Amino acid sequence: SYGHLAGTTRGSGSSSGSAGEAGFEGAQIFNTMQADEYGFLPTWSAAYKMINGANTMIKLTSDVPDGNFSEGRKESIIAEATFLRFFAHFHIFRLYGYFWDIDSPYGALYRTEPSGLSNHVMPRLNVSETYDKLLEDLDFVIEFGPEVTDVFHINRYTAMAFKAKVLAMRGASGDYAQVISLVDQFMAEAPYSLHADYYSYFFNKKTSAESIFGRHFAGNMTSDEIGITRARWSGSARGLSCGRAAISRKRTSSSAP
């Protein structure tokens, strides 16, 4: 499921070229997708498979007695699953929701329980409610998530970086100030550092101290299996720092909230 979703969870402006050049991914980037687009159903299905798996993990782990875990480990497992639930909903929301209009009724169909006959059919949330649920999940991960292990596993700082992105997307009163505060906290506390030059990042992706959340590719994967990687959201501390600077400039030069 992660493979289907990773390609379009990116910052704005991170791709180049034309819509036709990138196929289905380009249609998502350049907003030219049609209802009969060949990648539509697999992407939707992959997201909700991830969501259902995450919700099942959360429920089953919650039912296990606390004494079966080392201190903090139960909450950490639930937090990792909660992030994956957020990640998939965030992807769906950006592709199929009116995320730019806080007053729109067209938010995400946000599932927080394993799917079954009793809850298979449910209404979608409005946009404001969707933002609230996304931020609620991220706040839980920030509080209970694990510390940094490697670039392929999420941690509390991963959630902090994504929270800054979600707030920047929503752009409600006070959101931009929170973005700056979050990124400043991230840069001060998180154990990440920038390479001396951007070029070096691409030769150290698996161990880079700049990478916040990366996608793992098996050594024997072909280029077709990997797909278009040049347009991936890098999930790097450099991108977060640049985003913070842009928000700061915007607030200084306008009356943005």
PDB file of C-alpha atoms in Angstrom, residues 83-242:
ATOM      1  CA  PHE A  83       0.603   7.646  11.641  1.00  0.00           C
ATOM      2  CA  LEU A  84      -0.058   5.195   8.793  1.00  0.00           C
ATOM      3  CA  ARG A  85      -3.791   5.845   9.224  1.00  0.00           C
ATOM      4  CA  PHE A  86      -3.089   9.566   8.974  1.00  0.00           C
ATOM      5  CA  PHE A  87      -0.756   9.095   6.009  1.00  0.00           C
ATOM      6  CA  ALA A  88      -3.345   7.267   3.906  1.00  0.00           C
ATOM      7  CA  HIS A  89      -6.196   9.620   4.810  1.00  0.00           C
ATOM      8  CA  PHE A  90      -3.971  12.606   4.042  1.00  0.00           C
ATOM      9  CA  HIS A  91      -3.248  11.164   0.612  1.00  0.00           C
ATOM     10  CA  ILE A  92      -6.949  10.537  -0.104  1.00  0.00           C
ATOM     11  CA  PHE A  93      -7.893  13.987   1.162  1.00  0.00           C
ATOM     12  CA  ARG A  94      -5.402  15.724  -1.136  1.00  0.00           C
ATOM     13  CA  LEU A  95      -6.471  13.734  -4.192  1.00  0.00           C
ATOM     14  CA  TYR A  96     -10.243  13.594  -3.772  1.00  0.00           C
ATOM     15  CA  GLY A  97     -11.184  16.272  -1.223  1.00  0.00           C
ATOM     16  CA  TYR A  98     -11.604  20.047  -1.465  1.00  0.00           C
ATOM     17  CA  PHE A  99      -8.690  20.619   0.903  1.00  0.00           C
ATOM     18  CA  TRP A 100      -8.318  24.247  -0.240  1.00  0.00           C
ATOM     19  CA  ASP A 101     -11.863  25.230   0.897  1.00  0.00           C
ATOM     20  CA  ILE A 102     -12.316  25.008   4.665  1.00  0.00           C
ATOM     21  CA  ASP A 103     -16.076  25.509   4.287  1.00  0.00           C
ATOM     22  CA  SER A 104     -16.561  22.693   1.767  1.00  0.00           C
ATOM     23  CA  PRO A 105     -18.587  19.574   2.652  1.00  0.00           C
ATOM     24  CA  TYR A 106     -16.212  17.469   0.528  1.00  0.00           C
ATOM     25  CA  GLY A 107     -13.655  16.174   2.991  1.00  0.00           C
ATOM     26  CA  ALA A 108     -12.406  12.610   3.451  1.00  0.00           C
ATOM     27  CA  LEU A 109     -14.178   9.411   4.395  1.00  0.00           C
ATOM     28  CA  TYR A 110     -12.228   9.043   7.653  1.00  0.00           C
ATOM     29  CA  ARG A 111     -12.225   5.589   9.199  1.00  0.00           C
ATOM     30  CA  THR A 112     -10.994   5.101  12.770  1.00  0.00           C
ATOM     31  CA  GLU A 113     -12.284   1.536  13.326  1.00  0.00           C
ATOM     32  CA  PRO A 114     -11.676  -1.715  11.419  1.00  0.00           C
ATOM     33  CA  SER A 115     -14.183  -2.063   8.577  1.00  0.00           C
ATOM     34  CA  GLY A 116     -17.059  -4.524   8.893  1.00  0.00           C
ATOM     35  CA  LEU A 117     -20.690  -5.020   7.951  1.00  0.00           C
ATOM     36  CA  SER A 118     -21.882  -2.640  10.661  1.00  0.00           C
ATOM     37  CA  ASN A 119     -19.777   0.329   9.535  1.00  0.00           C
ATOM     38  CA  HIS A 120     -19.049  -0.392   5.884  1.00  0.00           C
ATOM     39  CA  VAL A 121     -21.250   2.488   4.721  1.00  0.00           C
ATOM     40  CA  MET A 122     -20.518   5.809   6.371  1.00  0.00           C
ATOM     41  CA  PRO A 123     -20.628   9.489   5.382  1.00  0.00           C
ATOM     42  CA  ARG A 124     -17.570  11.511   4.447  1.00  0.00           C
ATOM     43  CA  LEU A 125     -16.478  14.335   6.738  1.00  0.00           C
ATOM     44  CA  ASN A 126     -16.491  17.945   5.679  1.00  0.00           C
ATOM     45  CA  VAL A 127     -13.148  19.665   5.074  1.00  0.00           C
ATOM     46  CA  SER A 128     -12.937  21.332   8.488  1.00  0.00           C
ATOM     47  CA  GLU A 129     -13.659  18.026  10.250  1.00  0.00           C
ATOM     48  CA  THR A 130     -11.088  16.240   8.104  1.00  0.00           C
ATOM     49  CA  TYR A 131      -8.357  18.675   9.107  1.00  0.00           C
ATOM     50  CA  ASP A 132      -9.314  18.184  12.756  1.00  0.00           C
ATOM     51  CA  LYS A 133      -9.005  14.389  12.450  1.00  0.00           C
ATOM     52  CA  LEU A 134      -5.680  14.577  10.621  1.00  0.00           C
ATOM     53  CA  LEU A 135      -4.242  16.858  13.303  1.00  0.00           C
ATOM     54  CA  GLU A 136      -5.692  14.713  16.097  1.00  0.00           C
ATOM     55  CA  ASP A 137      -3.876  11.646  14.760  1.00  0.00           C
ATOM     56  CA  LEU A 138      -0.634  13.592  14.368  1.00  0.00           C
ATOM     57  CA  ASP A 139      -0.846  15.006  17.903  1.00  0.00           C
ATOM     58  CA  PHE A 140      -1.126  11.459  19.257  1.00  0.00           C
ATOM     59  CA  VAL A 141       1.971  10.393  17.312  1.00  0.00           C
ATOM     60  CA  ILE A 142       3.919  13.448  18.482  1.00  0.00           C
ATOM     61  CA  GLU A 143       3.108  12.573  22.098  1.00  0.00           C
ATOM     62  CA  PHE A 144       3.526   8.793  22.009  1.00  0.00           C
ATOM     63  CA  GLY A 145       5.571   8.034  18.900  1.00  0.00           C
ATOM     64  CA  PRO A 146       9.030   6.451  19.050  1.00  0.00           C
ATOM     65  CA  GLU A 147      12.297   8.291  18.808  1.00  0.00           C
ATOM     66  CA  VAL A 148      14.349   8.183  15.601  1.00  0.00           C
ATOM     67  CA  THR A 149      15.529   4.717  14.510  1.00  0.00           C
ATOM     68  CA  ASP A 150      16.194   4.858  10.759  1.00  0.00           C
ATOM     69  CA  VAL A 151      14.971   6.731   7.703  1.00  0.00           C
ATOM     70  CA  PHE A 152      12.344   4.084   6.837  1.00  0.00           C
ATOM     71  CA  HIS A 153      10.382   4.134  10.122  1.00  0.00           C
ATOM     72  CA  ILE A 154       8.307   7.014  11.397  1.00  0.00           C
ATOM     73  CA  ASN A 155       8.985   8.763  14.674  1.00  0.00           C
ATOM     74  CA  ARG A 156       7.510  11.642  16.647  1.00  0.00           C
ATOM     75  CA  TYR A 157       9.479  14.131  14.558  1.00  0.00           C
ATOM     76  CA  THR A 158       8.022  12.707  11.346  1.00  0.00           C
ATOM     77  CA  ALA A 159       4.596  13.568  12.733  1.00  0.00           C
ATOM     78  CA  MET A 160       5.802  17.025  13.736  1.00  0.00           C
ATOM     79  CA  ALA A 161       6.983  17.706  10.171  1.00  0.00           C
ATOM     80  CA  PHE A 162       3.695  16.516   8.664  1.00  0.00           C
ATOM     81  CA  LYS A 163       1.705  18.570  11.176  1.00  0.00           C
ATOM     82  CA  ALA A 164       3.508  21.670   9.938  1.00  0.00           C
ATOM     83  CA  LYS A 165       2.548  20.702   6.373  1.00  0.00           C
ATOM     84  CA  VAL A 166      -1.125  20.099   7.257  1.00  0.00           C
ATOM     85  CA  LEU A 167      -1.382  23.433   9.072  1.00  0.00           C
ATOM     86  CA  ALA A 168       0.240  25.219   6.132  1.00  0.00           C
ATOM     87  CA  MET A 169      -2.311  23.610   3.798  1.00  0.00           C
ATOM     88  CA  ARG A 170      -5.270  24.606   5.989  1.00  0.00           C
ATOM     89  CA  GLY A 171      -4.063  28.179   6.438  1.00  0.00           C
ATOM     90  CA  ALA A 172      -6.639  29.111   9.085  1.00  0.00           C
ATOM     91  CA  SER A 173      -6.138  31.936  11.558  1.00  0.00           C
ATOM     92  CA  GLY A 174      -2.996  31.246  13.582  1.00  0.00           C
ATOM     93  CA  ASP A 175      -1.925  28.249  11.485  1.00  0.00           C
ATOM     94  CA  TYR A 176       1.117  29.893   9.901  1.00  0.00           C
ATOM     95  CA  ALA A 177       2.405  31.009  13.295  1.00  0.00           C
ATOM     96  CA  GLN A 178       2.087  27.398  14.471  1.00  0.00           C
ATOM     97  CA  VAL A 179       3.991  26.204  11.399  1.00  0.00           C
ATOM     98  CA  ILE A 180       6.920  28.460  12.223  1.00  0.00           C
ATOM     99  CA  SER A 181       6.862  27.401  15.885  1.00  0.00           C
ATOM    100  CA  LEU A 182       6.724  23.702  14.980  1.00  0.00           C
ATOM    101  CA  VAL A 183       9.559  23.899  12.472  1.00  0.00           C
ATOM    102  CA  ASP A 184      11.703  25.893  14.894  1.00  0.00           C
ATOM    103  CA  GLN A 185      11.072  23.218  17.537  1.00  0.00           C
ATOM    104  CA  PHE A 186      11.843  20.485  15.031  1.00  0.00           C
ATOM    105  CA  MET A 187      15.124  22.048  13.952  1.00  0.00           C
ATOM    106  CA  ALA A 188      16.151  22.576  17.579  1.00  0.00           C
ATOM    107  CA  GLU A 189      15.225  19.133  18.954  1.00  0.00           C
ATOM    108  CA  ALA A 190      15.224  16.578  16.137  1.00  0.00           C
ATOM    109  CA  PRO A 191      18.493  14.694  15.487  1.00  0.00           C
ATOM    110  CA  TYR A 192      18.681  15.711  11.833  1.00  0.00           C
ATOM    111  CA  SER A 193      21.289  17.761  10.024  1.00  0.00           C
ATOM    112  CA  LEU A 194      21.769  19.062   6.490  1.00  0.00           C
ATOM    113  CA  HIS A 195      24.422  17.861   4.061  1.00  0.00           C
ATOM    114  CA  ALA A 196      26.934  20.459   3.015  1.00  0.00           C
ATOM    115  CA  ASP A 197      25.449  20.261  -0.486  1.00  0.00           C
ATOM    116  CA  TYR A 198      22.129  18.907  -1.788  1.00  0.00           C
ATOM    117  CA  TYR A 199      23.937  16.631  -4.236  1.00  0.00           C
ATOM    118  CA  SER A 200      25.274  14.463  -1.398  1.00  0.00           C
ATOM    119  CA  TYR A 201      21.773  13.635  -0.150  1.00  0.00           C
ATOM    120  CA  PHE A 202      21.025  11.398  -3.127  1.00  0.00           C
ATOM    121  CA  PHE A 203      24.047   9.201  -2.429  1.00  0.00           C
ATOM    122  CA  ASN A 204      23.236   8.734   1.259  1.00  0.00           C
ATOM    123  CA  LYS A 205      19.458   8.306   1.245  1.00  0.00           C
ATOM    124  CA  LYS A 206      19.423   5.085   3.285  1.00  0.00           C
ATOM    125  CA  THR A 207      21.516   6.534   6.104  1.00  0.00           C
ATOM    126  CA  SER A 208      21.199  10.280   5.575  1.00  0.00           C
ATOM    127  CA  ALA A 209      20.866  12.442   8.674  1.00  0.00           C
ATOM    128  CA  GLU A 210      18.811  14.777   6.474  1.00  0.00           C
ATOM    129  CA  SER A 211      16.085  12.259   5.590  1.00  0.00           C
ATOM    130  CA  ILE A 212      12.973  12.350   7.785  1.00  0.00           C
ATOM    131  CA  PHE A 213      10.865   9.634   6.142  1.00  0.00           C
ATOM    132  CA  GLY A 214      12.044   7.639   3.140  1.00  0.00           C
ATOM    133  CA  ARG A 215      10.701   4.837   0.987  1.00  0.00           C
ATOM    134  CA  HIS A 216      12.686   1.595   1.034  1.00  0.00           C
ATOM    135  CA  PHE A 217      13.477  -0.035  -2.314  1.00  0.00           C
ATOM    136  CA  ALA A 218      14.673  -3.641  -2.429  1.00  0.00           C
ATOM    137  CA  GLY A 219      18.052  -4.118  -4.090  1.00  0.00           C
ATOM    138  CA  ASN A 220      16.634  -6.260  -6.904  1.00  0.00           C
ATOM    139  CA  MET A 221      13.767  -3.939  -7.898  1.00  0.00           C
ATOM    140  CA  THR A 222      13.667  -2.848 -11.526  1.00  0.00           C
ATOM    141  CA  SER A 223      13.178   0.734 -12.632  1.00  0.00           C
ATOM    142  CA  ASP A 224       9.624  -0.140 -13.758  1.00  0.00           C
ATOM    143  CA  GLU A 225       8.790  -1.486 -10.286  1.00  0.00           C
ATOM    144  CA  ILE A 226      10.210   1.561  -8.605  1.00  0.00           C
ATOM    145  CA  GLY A 227       8.362   3.935 -10.937  1.00  0.00           C
ATOM    146  CA  ILE A 228       9.104   7.620 -11.224  1.00  0.00           C
ATOM    147  CA  THR A 229      11.233   8.492  -8.225  1.00  0.00           C
ATOM    148  CA  ARG A 230      12.495  11.904  -9.244  1.00  0.00           C
ATOM    149  CA  ALA A 231       9.187  13.505  -8.222  1.00  0.00           C
ATOM    150  CA  ARG A 232       8.893  11.903  -4.785  1.00  0.00           C
ATOM    151  CA  TRP A 233       8.381  14.111  -1.757  1.00  0.00           C
ATOM    152  CA  SER A 234      11.835  13.792  -0.228  1.00  0.00           C
ATOM    153  CA  GLY A 235      10.744  14.100   3.364  1.00  0.00           C
ATOM    154  CA  SER A 236      13.956  15.901   4.218  1.00  0.00           C
ATOM    155  CA  ALA A 237      14.912  18.439   6.848  1.00  0.00           C
ATOM    156  CA  ARG A 238      16.074  20.716   4.020  1.00  0.00           C
ATOM    157  CA  GLY A 239      12.567  20.862   2.556  1.00  0.00           C
ATOM    158  CA  LEU A 240      11.066  21.573   5.970  1.00  0.00           C
ATOM    159  CA  SER A 241      13.524  24.395   6.573  1.00  0.00           C
ATOM    160  CA  CYS A 242      12.795  25.918   3.150  1.00  0.00           C
TER     161      CYS A 242
END
